[in-house]
Amino acid sequence: MPSLKNTYAKWRRRSRTERILLLEAFVLLGAARLGVLILPFRWLAKSLGHHMKETAESIQPADLHIARMIGWAVRSGANYTPWESVCLPQAVAAKWMIKRRGISGTLYLGVMKDETKPDKLAAHAWVRCGQFILTGAKGHLQYTVVSTFS
């Protein structure tokens, strides 16, 4: 976890909009983590949008700008949570944040064979808005998409 002094210095350099997005992301990362842990996935899925549908790869430049800021806020906020904020809570939080602003995006769930344990599957979640991957971009092409929410 980053040092408190560096964290405070970074916080002070942020714009008001960035601070609001970071706070929202932090809260929603907690809500998403809690939801992943205690709710049946079908309940959580209802908040993510239409199952097995994808959004268009074109998006208004203003919406893309906001979506990219949301992706940054979620990825950055995940580094500061005292709980584990891996790909699924990040994707859920980002999807909630773009949905709240009326911006279209698709949450993907993918699987692949785990290289360290051949008898197991590795899972990953990411969010795409337009042609930009907001969260979970690293390695997402290696996964076979098994579910989408738009």
JSON list of N, CA, C and O in Angstrom, two decimals, residues 85-138:
[
{"chain": "A", "resi": 85, "resn": "SER", "atom": "N", "xyz": [-9.45, -5.91, -4.17]},
{"chain": "A", "resi": 85, "resn": "SER", "atom": "CA", "xyz": [-10.25, -5.35, -5.27]},
{"chain": "A", "resi": 85, "resn": "SER", "atom": "C", "xyz": [-9.67, -5.85, -6.60]},
{"chain": "A", "resi": 85, "resn": "SER", "atom": "O", "xyz": [-9.00, -5.11, -7.31]},
{"chain": "A", "resi": 86, "resn": "VAL", "atom": "N", "xyz": [-9.96, -7.10, -6.89]},
{"chain": "A", "resi": 86, "resn": "VAL", "atom": "CA", "xyz": [-9.45, -7.73, -8.10]},
{"chain": "A", "resi": 86, "resn": "VAL", "atom": "C", "xyz": [-10.37, -7.38, -9.28]},
{"chain": "A", "resi": 86, "resn": "VAL", "atom": "O", "xyz": [-11.20, -6.48, -9.19]},
{"chain": "A", "resi": 87, "resn": "CYS", "atom": "N", "xyz": [-10.25, -8.10, -10.37]},
{"chain": "A", "resi": 87, "resn": "CYS", "atom": "CA", "xyz": [-10.92, -7.72, -11.61]},
{"chain": "A", "resi": 87, "resn": "CYS", "atom": "C", "xyz": [-12.44, -7.66, -11.52]},
{"chain": "A", "resi": 87, "resn": "CYS", "atom": "O", "xyz": [-13.04, -6.74, -12.08]},
{"chain": "A", "resi": 88, "resn": "LEU", "atom": "N", "xyz": [-13.10, -8.61, -10.84]},
{"chain": "A", "resi": 88, "resn": "LEU", "atom": "CA", "xyz": [-14.56, -8.61, -10.83]},
{"chain": "A", "resi": 88, "resn": "LEU", "atom": "C", "xyz": [-15.13, -7.41, -10.08]},
{"chain": "A", "resi": 88, "resn": "LEU", "atom": "O", "xyz": [-15.99, -6.70, -10.63]},
{"chain": "A", "resi": 89, "resn": "PRO", "atom": "N", "xyz": [-14.70, -7.11, -8.85]},
{"chain": "A", "resi": 89, "resn": "PRO", "atom": "CA", "xyz": [-15.22, -5.90, -8.20]},
{"chain": "A", "resi": 89, "resn": "PRO", "atom": "C", "xyz": [-14.89, -4.62, -8.99]},
{"chain": "A", "resi": 89, "resn": "PRO", "atom": "O", "xyz": [-15.71, -3.71, -9.05]},
{"chain": "A", "resi": 90, "resn": "GLN", "atom": "N", "xyz": [-13.72, -4.58, -9.62]},
{"chain": "A", "resi": 90, "resn": "GLN", "atom": "CA", "xyz": [-13.38, -3.41, -10.44]},
{"chain": "A", "resi": 90, "resn": "GLN", "atom": "C", "xyz": [-14.33, -3.28, -11.62]},
{"chain": "A", "resi": 90, "resn": "GLN", "atom": "O", "xyz": [-14.82, -2.19, -11.92]},
{"chain": "A", "resi": 91, "resn": "ALA", "atom": "N", "xyz": [-14.60, -4.38, -12.29]},
{"chain": "A", "resi": 91, "resn": "ALA", "atom": "CA", "xyz": [-15.49, -4.35, -13.45]},
{"chain": "A", "resi": 91, "resn": "ALA", "atom": "C", "xyz": [-16.91, -3.97, -13.04]},
{"chain": "A", "resi": 91, "resn": "ALA", "atom": "O", "xyz": [-17.56, -3.16, -13.71]},
{"chain": "A", "resi": 92, "resn": "VAL", "atom": "N", "xyz": [-17.39, -4.52, -11.94]},
{"chain": "A", "resi": 92, "resn": "VAL", "atom": "CA", "xyz": [-18.74, -4.21, -11.46]},
{"chain": "A", "resi": 92, "resn": "VAL", "atom": "C", "xyz": [-18.83, -2.73, -11.08]},
{"chain": "A", "resi": 92, "resn": "VAL", "atom": "O", "xyz": [-19.78, -2.04, -11.47]},
{"chain": "A", "resi": 93, "resn": "ALA", "atom": "N", "xyz": [-17.86, -2.22, -10.35]},
{"chain": "A", "resi": 93, "resn": "ALA", "atom": "CA", "xyz": [-17.87, -0.81, -9.95]},
{"chain": "A", "resi": 93, "resn": "ALA", "atom": "C", "xyz": [-17.84, 0.10, -11.18]},
{"chain": "A", "resi": 93, "resn": "ALA", "atom": "O", "xyz": [-18.60, 1.08, -11.25]},
{"chain": "A", "resi": 94, "resn": "ALA", "atom": "N", "xyz": [-16.99, -0.21, -12.13]},
{"chain": "A", "resi": 94, "resn": "ALA", "atom": "CA", "xyz": [-16.90, 0.60, -13.35]},
{"chain": "A", "resi": 94, "resn": "ALA", "atom": "C", "xyz": [-18.22, 0.56, -14.13]},
{"chain": "A", "resi": 94, "resn": "ALA", "atom": "O", "xyz": [-18.70, 1.59, -14.62]},
{"chain": "A", "resi": 95, "resn": "LYS", "atom": "N", "xyz": [-18.82, -0.61, -14.23]},
{"chain": "A", "resi": 95, "resn": "LYS", "atom": "CA", "xyz": [-20.09, -0.75, -14.95]},
{"chain": "A", "resi": 95, "resn": "LYS", "atom": "C", "xyz": [-21.18, 0.07, -14.28]},
{"chain": "A", "resi": 95, "resn": "LYS", "atom": "O", "xyz": [-21.97, 0.75, -14.94]},
{"chain": "A", "resi": 96, "resn": "TRP", "atom": "N", "xyz": [-21.24, 0.00, -12.94]},
{"chain": "A", "resi": 96, "resn": "TRP", "atom": "CA", "xyz": [-22.22, 0.80, -12.21]},
{"chain": "A", "resi": 96, "resn": "TRP", "atom": "C", "xyz": [-22.00, 2.29, -12.45]},
{"chain": "A", "resi": 96, "resn": "TRP", "atom": "O", "xyz": [-22.95, 3.05, -12.61]},
{"chain": "A", "resi": 97, "resn": "MET", "atom": "N", "xyz": [-20.74, 2.71, -12.45]},
{"chain": "A", "resi": 97, "resn": "MET", "atom": "CA", "xyz": [-20.44, 4.14, -12.60]},
{"chain": "A", "resi": 97, "resn": "MET", "atom": "C", "xyz": [-20.79, 4.65, -14.00]},
{"chain": "A", "resi": 97, "resn": "MET", "atom": "O", "xyz": [-21.35, 5.74, -14.14]},
{"chain": "A", "resi": 98, "resn": "ILE", "atom": "N", "xyz": [-20.49, 3.88, -15.04]},
{"chain": "A", "resi": 98, "resn": "ILE", "atom": "CA", "xyz": [-20.85, 4.36, -16.39]},
{"chain": "A", "resi": 98, "resn": "ILE", "atom": "C", "xyz": [-22.35, 4.28, -16.61]},
{"chain": "A", "resi": 98, "resn": "ILE", "atom": "O", "xyz": [-22.94, 5.18, -17.22]},
{"chain": "A", "resi": 99, "resn": "LYS", "atom": "N", "xyz": [-22.97, 3.24, -16.06]},
{"chain": "A", "resi": 99, "resn": "LYS", "atom": "CA", "xyz": [-24.42, 3.08, -16.20]},
{"chain": "A", "resi": 99, "resn": "LYS", "atom": "C", "xyz": [-25.15, 4.24, -15.53]},
{"chain": "A", "resi": 99, "resn": "LYS", "atom": "O", "xyz": [-26.12, 4.78, -16.08]},
{"chain": "A", "resi": 100, "resn": "ARG", "atom": "N", "xyz": [-24.66, 4.65, -14.39]},
{"chain": "A", "resi": 100, "resn": "ARG", "atom": "CA", "xyz": [-25.26, 5.77, -13.64]},
{"chain": "A", "resi": 100, "resn": "ARG", "atom": "C", "xyz": [-25.23, 7.06, -14.44]},
{"chain": "A", "resi": 100, "resn": "ARG", "atom": "O", "xyz": [-26.09, 7.92, -14.30]},
{"chain": "A", "resi": 101, "resn": "ARG", "atom": "N", "xyz": [-24.26, 7.19, -15.32]},
{"chain": "A", "resi": 101, "resn": "ARG", "atom": "CA", "xyz": [-24.11, 8.40, -16.14]},
{"chain": "A", "resi": 101, "resn": "ARG", "atom": "C", "xyz": [-24.72, 8.25, -17.53]},
{"chain": "A", "resi": 101, "resn": "ARG", "atom": "O", "xyz": [-24.57, 9.11, -18.38]},
{"chain": "A", "resi": 102, "resn": "GLY", "atom": "N", "xyz": [-25.39, 7.12, -17.76]},
{"chain": "A", "resi": 102, "resn": "GLY", "atom": "CA", "xyz": [-26.03, 6.90, -19.04]},
{"chain": "A", "resi": 102, "resn": "GLY", "atom": "C", "xyz": [-25.07, 6.60, -20.18]},
{"chain": "A", "resi": 102, "resn": "GLY", "atom": "O", "xyz": [-25.39, 6.81, -21.35]},
{"chain": "A", "resi": 103, "resn": "ILE", "atom": "N", "xyz": [-23.88, 6.11, -19.83]},
{"chain": "A", "resi": 103, "resn": "ILE", "atom": "CA", "xyz": [-22.87, 5.78, -20.84]},
{"chain": "A", "resi": 103, "resn": "ILE", "atom": "C", "xyz": [-22.93, 4.28, -21.08]},
{"chain": "A", "resi": 103, "resn": "ILE", "atom": "O", "xyz": [-22.94, 3.49, -20.14]},
{"chain": "A", "resi": 104, "resn": "SER", "atom": "N", "xyz": [-22.97, 3.89, -22.35]},
{"chain": "A", "resi": 104, "resn": "SER", "atom": "CA", "xyz": [-23.06, 2.47, -22.66]},
{"chain": "A", "resi": 104, "resn": "SER", "atom": "C", "xyz": [-21.70, 1.80, -22.54]},
{"chain": "A", "resi": 104, "resn": "SER", "atom": "O", "xyz": [-20.67, 2.39, -22.84]},
{"chain": "A", "resi": 105, "resn": "GLY", "atom": "N", "xyz": [-21.73, 0.57, -22.10]},
{"chain": "A", "resi": 105, "resn": "GLY", "atom": "CA", "xyz": [-20.52, -0.22, -21.96]},
{"chain": "A", "resi": 105, "resn": "GLY", "atom": "C", "xyz": [-20.89, -1.67, -21.74]},
{"chain": "A", "resi": 105, "resn": "GLY", "atom": "O", "xyz": [-22.03, -1.99, -21.41]},
{"chain": "A", "resi": 106, "resn": "THR", "atom": "N", "xyz": [-19.92, -2.53, -21.93]},
{"chain": "A", "resi": 106, "resn": "THR", "atom": "CA", "xyz": [-20.16, -3.97, -21.78]},
{"chain": "A", "resi": 106, "resn": "THR", "atom": "C", "xyz": [-19.19, -4.55, -20.76]},
{"chain": "A", "resi": 106, "resn": "THR", "atom": "O", "xyz": [-17.99, -4.29, -20.83]},
{"chain": "A", "resi": 107, "resn": "LEU", "atom": "N", "xyz": [-19.73, -5.31, -19.82]},
{"chain": "A", "resi": 107, "resn": "LEU", "atom": "CA", "xyz": [-18.92, -6.05, -18.87]},
{"chain": "A", "resi": 107, "resn": "LEU", "atom": "C", "xyz": [-18.78, -7.46, -19.41]},
{"chain": "A", "resi": 107, "resn": "LEU", "atom": "O", "xyz": [-19.77, -8.09, -19.81]},
{"chain": "A", "resi": 108, "resn": "TYR", "atom": "N", "xyz": [-17.54, -7.94, -19.47]},
{"chain": "A", "resi": 108, "resn": "TYR", "atom": "CA", "xyz": [-17.24, -9.28, -19.99]},
{"chain": "A", "resi": 108, "resn": "TYR", "atom": "C", "xyz": [-16.75, -10.18, -18.86]},
{"chain": "A", "resi": 108, "resn": "TYR", "atom": "O", "xyz": [-15.97, -9.73, -18.01]},
{"chain": "A", "resi": 109, "resn": "LEU", "atom": "N", "xyz": [-17.17, -11.43, -18.91]},
{"chain": "A", "resi": 109, "resn": "LEU", "atom": "CA", "xyz": [-16.64, -12.47, -18.03]},
{"chain": "A", "resi": 109, "resn": "LEU", "atom": "C", "xyz": [-16.00, -13.52, -18.93]},
{"chain": "A", "resi": 109, "resn": "LEU", "atom": "O", "xyz": [-16.63, -13.99, -19.88]},
{"chain": "A", "resi": 110, "resn": "GLY", "atom": "N", "xyz": [-14.75, -13.84, -18.64]},
{"chain": "A", "resi": 110, "resn": "GLY", "atom": "CA", "xyz": [-14.04, -14.80, -19.46]},
{"chain": "A", "resi": 110, "resn": "GLY", "atom": "C", "xyz": [-13.33, -15.85, -18.64]},
{"chain": "A", "resi": 110, "resn": "GLY", "atom": "O", "xyz": [-13.08, -15.64, -17.44]},
{"chain": "A", "resi": 111, "resn": "VAL", "atom": "N", "xyz": [-13.00, -16.96, -19.28]},
{"chain": "A", "resi": 111, "resn": "VAL", "atom": "CA", "xyz": [-12.26, -18.04, -18.62]},
{"chain": "A", "resi": 111, "resn": "VAL", "atom": "C", "xyz": [-11.16, -18.55, -19.55]},
{"chain": "A", "resi": 111, "resn": "VAL", "atom": "O", "xyz": [-11.23, -18.38, -20.77]},
{"chain": "A", "resi": 112, "resn": "MET", "atom": "N", "xyz": [-10.14, -19.16, -18.97]},
{"chain": "A", "resi": 112, "resn": "MET", "atom": "CA", "xyz": [-9.11, -19.87, -19.72]},
{"chain": "A", "resi": 112, "resn": "MET", "atom": "C", "xyz": [-8.53, -20.93, -18.81]},
{"chain": "A", "resi": 112, "resn": "MET", "atom": "O", "xyz": [-8.72, -20.89, -17.59]},
{"chain": "A", "resi": 113, "resn": "LYS", "atom": "N", "xyz": [-7.82, -21.87, -19.40]},
{"chain": "A", "resi": 113, "resn": "LYS", "atom": "CA", "xyz": [-7.16, -22.89, -18.57]},
{"chain": "A", "resi": 113, "resn": "LYS", "atom": "C", "xyz": [-6.06, -22.22, -17.77]},
{"chain": "A", "resi": 113, "resn": "LYS", "atom": "O", "xyz": [-5.30, -21.41, -18.29]},
{"chain": "A", "resi": 114, "resn": "ASP", "atom": "N", "xyz": [-6.00, -22.57, -16.49]},
{"chain": "A", "resi": 114, "resn": "ASP", "atom": "CA", "xyz": [-4.96, -22.04, -15.60]},
{"chain": "A", "resi": 114, "resn": "ASP", "atom": "C", "xyz": [-3.65, -22.74, -15.91]},
{"chain": "A", "resi": 114, "resn": "ASP", "atom": "O", "xyz": [-3.56, -23.97, -15.84]},
{"chain": "A", "resi": 115, "resn": "GLU", "atom": "N", "xyz": [-2.64, -21.97, -16.29]},
{"chain": "A", "resi": 115, "resn": "GLU", "atom": "CA", "xyz": [-1.34, -22.56, -16.66]},
{"chain": "A", "resi": 115, "resn": "GLU", "atom": "C", "xyz": [-0.65, -23.26, -15.50]},
{"chain": "A", "resi": 115, "resn": "GLU", "atom": "O", "xyz": [0.09, -24.21, -15.69]},
{"chain": "A", "resi": 116, "resn": "THR", "atom": "N", "xyz": [-0.88, -22.78, -14.28]},
{"chain": "A", "resi": 116, "resn": "THR", "atom": "CA", "xyz": [-0.23, -23.38, -13.12]},
{"chain": "A", "resi": 116, "resn": "THR", "atom": "C", "xyz": [-0.96, -24.62, -12.63]},
{"chain": "A", "resi": 116, "resn": "THR", "atom": "O", "xyz": [-0.36, -25.48, -11.99]},
{"chain": "A", "resi": 117, "resn": "LYS", "atom": "N", "xyz": [-2.28, -24.71, -12.92]},
{"chain": "A", "resi": 117, "resn": "LYS", "atom": "CA", "xyz": [-3.08, -25.86, -12.52]},
{"chain": "A", "resi": 117, "resn": "LYS", "atom": "C", "xyz": [-3.94, -26.27, -13.71]},
{"chain": "A", "resi": 117, "resn": "LYS", "atom": "O", "xyz": [-5.06, -25.79, -13.87]},
{"chain": "A", "resi": 118, "resn": "PRO", "atom": "N", "xyz": [-3.43, -27.17, -14.55]},
{"chain": "A", "resi": 118, "resn": "PRO", "atom": "CA", "xyz": [-4.13, -27.53, -15.80]},
{"chain": "A", "resi": 118, "resn": "PRO", "atom": "C", "xyz": [-5.56, -28.05, -15.63]},
{"chain": "A", "resi": 118, "resn": "PRO", "atom": "O", "xyz": [-6.35, -27.96, -16.55]},
{"chain": "A", "resi": 119, "resn": "ASP", "atom": "N", "xyz": [-5.90, -28.57, -14.46]},
{"chain": "A", "resi": 119, "resn": "ASP", "atom": "CA", "xyz": [-7.24, -29.09, -14.24]},
{"chain": "A", "resi": 119, "resn": "ASP", "atom": "C", "xyz": [-8.22, -28.00, -13.77]},
{"chain": "A", "resi": 119, "resn": "ASP", "atom": "O", "xyz": [-9.38, -28.28, -13.53]},
{"chain": "A", "resi": 120, "resn": "LYS", "atom": "N", "xyz": [-7.75, -26.76, -13.66]},
{"chain": "A", "resi": 120, "resn": "LYS", "atom": "CA", "xyz": [-8.58, -25.65, -13.18]},
{"chain": "A", "resi": 120, "resn": "LYS", "atom": "C", "xyz": [-8.72, -24.59, -14.27]},
{"chain": "A", "resi": 120, "resn": "LYS", "atom": "O", "xyz": [-7.94, -24.51, -15.21]},
{"chain": "A", "resi": 121, "resn": "LEU", "atom": "N", "xyz": [-9.73, -23.74, -14.09]},
{"chain": "A", "resi": 121, "resn": "LEU", "atom": "CA", "xyz": [-9.94, -22.61, -14.99]},
{"chain": "A", "resi": 121, "resn": "LEU", "atom": "C", "xyz": [-9.58, -21.31, -14.27]},
{"chain": "A", "resi": 121, "resn": "LEU", "atom": "O", "xyz": [-9.84, -21.18, -13.07]},
{"chain": "A", "resi": 122, "resn": "ALA", "atom": "N", "xyz": [-9.02, -20.36, -15.00]},
{"chain": "A", "resi": 122, "resn": "ALA", "atom": "CA", "xyz": [-8.78, -19.02, -14.48]},
{"chain": "A", "resi": 122, "resn": "ALA", "atom": "C", "xyz": [-9.89, -18.14, -15.04]},
{"chain": "A", "resi": 122, "resn": "ALA", "atom": "O", "xyz": [-10.31, -18.31, -16.19]},
{"chain": "A", "resi": 123, "resn": "ALA", "atom": "N", "xyz": [-10.38, -17.21, -14.25]},
{"chain": "A", "resi": 123, "resn": "ALA", "atom": "CA", "xyz": [-11.46, -16.33, -14.67]},
{"chain": "A", "resi": 123, "resn": "ALA", "atom": "C", "xyz": [-10.97, -14.88, -14.67]},
{"chain": "A", "resi": 123, "resn": "ALA", "atom": "O", "xyz": [-10.04, -14.53, -13.94]},
{"chain": "A", "resi": 124, "resn": "HIS", "atom": "N", "xyz": [-11.62, -14.05, -15.48]},
{"chain": "A", "resi": 124, "resn": "HIS", "atom": "CA", "xyz": [-11.27, -12.64, -15.57]},
{"chain": "A", "resi": 124, "resn": "HIS", "atom": "C", "xyz": [-12.51, -11.85, -15.95]},
{"chain": "A", "resi": 124, "resn": "HIS", "atom": "O", "xyz": [-13.42, -12.37, -16.60]},
{"chain": "A", "resi": 125, "resn": "ALA", "atom": "N", "xyz": [-12.54, -10.59, -15.51]},
{"chain": "A", "resi": 125, "resn": "ALA", "atom": "CA", "xyz": [-13.65, -9.69, -15.84]},
{"chain": "A", "resi": 125, "resn": "ALA", "atom": "C", "xyz": [-13.07, -8.36, -16.32]},
{"chain": "A", "resi": 125, "resn": "ALA", "atom": "O", "xyz": [-12.05, -7.91, -15.79]},
{"chain": "A", "resi": 126, "resn": "TRP", "atom": "N", "xyz": [-13.71, -7.77, -17.32]},
{"chain": "A", "resi": 126, "resn": "TRP", "atom": "CA", "xyz": [-13.27, -6.47, -17.80]},
{"chain": "A", "resi": 126, "resn": "TRP", "atom": "C", "xyz": [-14.47, -5.72, -18.36]},
{"chain": "A", "resi": 126, "resn": "TRP", "atom": "O", "xyz": [-15.52, -6.30, -18.62]},
{"chain": "A", "resi": 127, "resn": "VAL", "atom": "N", "xyz": [-14.29, -4.41, -18.51]},
{"chain": "A", "resi": 127, "resn": "VAL", "atom": "CA", "xyz": [-15.35, -3.55, -19.04]},
{"chain": "A", "resi": 127, "resn": "VAL", "atom": "C", "xyz": [-14.82, -2.80, -20.25]},
{"chain": "A", "resi": 127, "resn": "VAL", "atom": "O", "xyz": [-13.74, -2.22, -20.20]},
{"chain": "A", "resi": 128, "resn": "ARG", "atom": "N", "xyz": [-15.62, -2.84, -21.33]},
{"chain": "A", "resi": 128, "resn": "ARG", "atom": "CA", "xyz": [-15.31, -2.10, -22.55]},
{"chain": "A", "resi": 128, "resn": "ARG", "atom": "C", "xyz": [-16.33, -1.00, -22.75]},
{"chain": "A", "resi": 128, "resn": "ARG", "atom": "O", "xyz": [-17.53, -1.20, -22.58]},
{"chain": "A", "resi": 129, "resn": "CYS", "atom": "N", "xyz": [-15.83, 0.16, -23.10]},
{"chain": "A", "resi": 129, "resn": "CYS", "atom": "CA", "xyz": [-16.68, 1.30, -23.41]},
{"chain": "A", "resi": 129, "resn": "CYS", "atom": "C", "xyz": [-16.19, 1.86, -24.74]},
{"chain": "A", "resi": 129, "resn": "CYS", "atom": "O", "xyz": [-15.04, 2.30, -24.83]},
{"chain": "A", "resi": 130, "resn": "GLY", "atom": "N", "xyz": [-17.02, 1.77, -25.78]},
{"chain": "A", "resi": 130, "resn": "GLY", "atom": "CA", "xyz": [-16.53, 2.08, -27.11]},
{"chain": "A", "resi": 130, "resn": "GLY", "atom": "C", "xyz": [-15.49, 1.03, -27.47]},
{"chain": "A", "resi": 130, "resn": "GLY", "atom": "O", "xyz": [-15.71, -0.16, -27.33]},
{"chain": "A", "resi": 131, "resn": "GLN", "atom": "N", "xyz": [-14.31, 1.47, -27.89]},
{"chain": "A", "resi": 131, "resn": "GLN", "atom": "CA", "xyz": [-13.22, 0.54, -28.18]},
{"chain": "A", "resi": 131, "resn": "GLN", "atom": "C", "xyz": [-12.19, 0.51, -27.07]},
{"chain": "A", "resi": 131, "resn": "GLN", "atom": "O", "xyz": [-11.17, -0.17, -27.18]},
{"chain": "A", "resi": 132, "resn": "PHE", "atom": "N", "xyz": [-12.44, 1.21, -25.97]},
{"chain": "A", "resi": 132, "resn": "PHE", "atom": "CA", "xyz": [-11.48, 1.34, -24.88]},
{"chain": "A", "resi": 132, "resn": "PHE", "atom": "C", "xyz": [-11.85, 0.39, -23.74]},
{"chain": "A", "resi": 132, "resn": "PHE", "atom": "O", "xyz": [-13.01, 0.32, -23.33]},
{"chain": "A", "resi": 133, "resn": "ILE", "atom": "N", "xyz": [-10.86, -0.33, -23.23]},
{"chain": "A", "resi": 133, "resn": "ILE", "atom": "CA", "xyz": [-11.06, -1.21, -22.08]},
{"chain": "A", "resi": 133, "resn": "ILE", "atom": "C", "xyz": [-10.83, -0.38, -20.82]},
{"chain": "A", "resi": 133, "resn": "ILE", "atom": "O", "xyz": [-9.73, 0.13, -20.59]},
{"chain": "A", "resi": 134, "resn": "LEU", "atom": "N", "xyz": [-11.88, -0.23, -19.99]},
{"chain": "A", "resi": 134, "resn": "LEU", "atom": "CA", "xyz": [-11.79, 0.61, -18.78]},
{"chain": "A", "resi": 134, "resn": "LEU", "atom": "C", "xyz": [-11.05, -0.10, -17.66]},
{"chain": "A", "resi": 134, "resn": "LEU", "atom": "O", "xyz": [-10.22, 0.50, -16.98]},
{"chain": "A", "resi": 135, "resn": "THR", "atom": "N", "xyz": [-11.40, -1.35, -17.41]},
{"chain": "A", "resi": 135, "resn": "THR", "atom": "CA", "xyz": [-10.76, -2.13, -16.35]},
{"chain": "A", "resi": 135, "resn": "THR", "atom": "C", "xyz": [-10.46, -3.52, -16.88]},
{"chain": "A", "resi": 135, "resn": "THR", "atom": "O", "xyz": [-11.17, -4.01, -17.76]},
{"chain": "A", "resi": 136, "resn": "GLY", "atom": "N", "xyz": [-9.42, -4.15, -16.37]},
{"chain": "A", "resi": 136, "resn": "GLY", "atom": "CA", "xyz": [-9.11, -5.53, -16.72]},
{"chain": "A", "resi": 136, "resn": "GLY", "atom": "C", "xyz": [-8.47, -5.71, -18.09]},
{"chain": "A", "resi": 136, "resn": "GLY", "atom": "O", "xyz": [-8.53, -6.79, -18.65]},
{"chain": "A", "resi": 137, "resn": "ALA", "atom": "N", "xyz": [-7.85, -4.66, -18.62]},
{"chain": "A", "resi": 137, "resn": "ALA", "atom": "CA", "xyz": [-7.28, -4.74, -19.97]},
{"chain": "A", "resi": 137, "resn": "ALA", "atom": "C", "xyz": [-6.13, -5.73, -20.07]},
{"chain": "A", "resi": 137, "resn": "ALA", "atom": "O", "xyz": [-6.00, -6.43, -21.07]},
{"chain": "A", "resi": 138, "resn": "LYS", "atom": "N", "xyz": [-5.33, -5.81, -19.02]},
{"chain": "A", "resi": 138, "resn": "LYS", "atom": "CA", "xyz": [-4.14, -6.67, -19.08]},
{"chain": "A", "resi": 138, "resn": "LYS", "atom": "C", "xyz": [-4.54, -8.14, -19.23]},
{"chain": "A", "resi": 138, "resn": "LYS", "atom": "O", "xyz": [-5.18, -8.72, -18.36]}
]
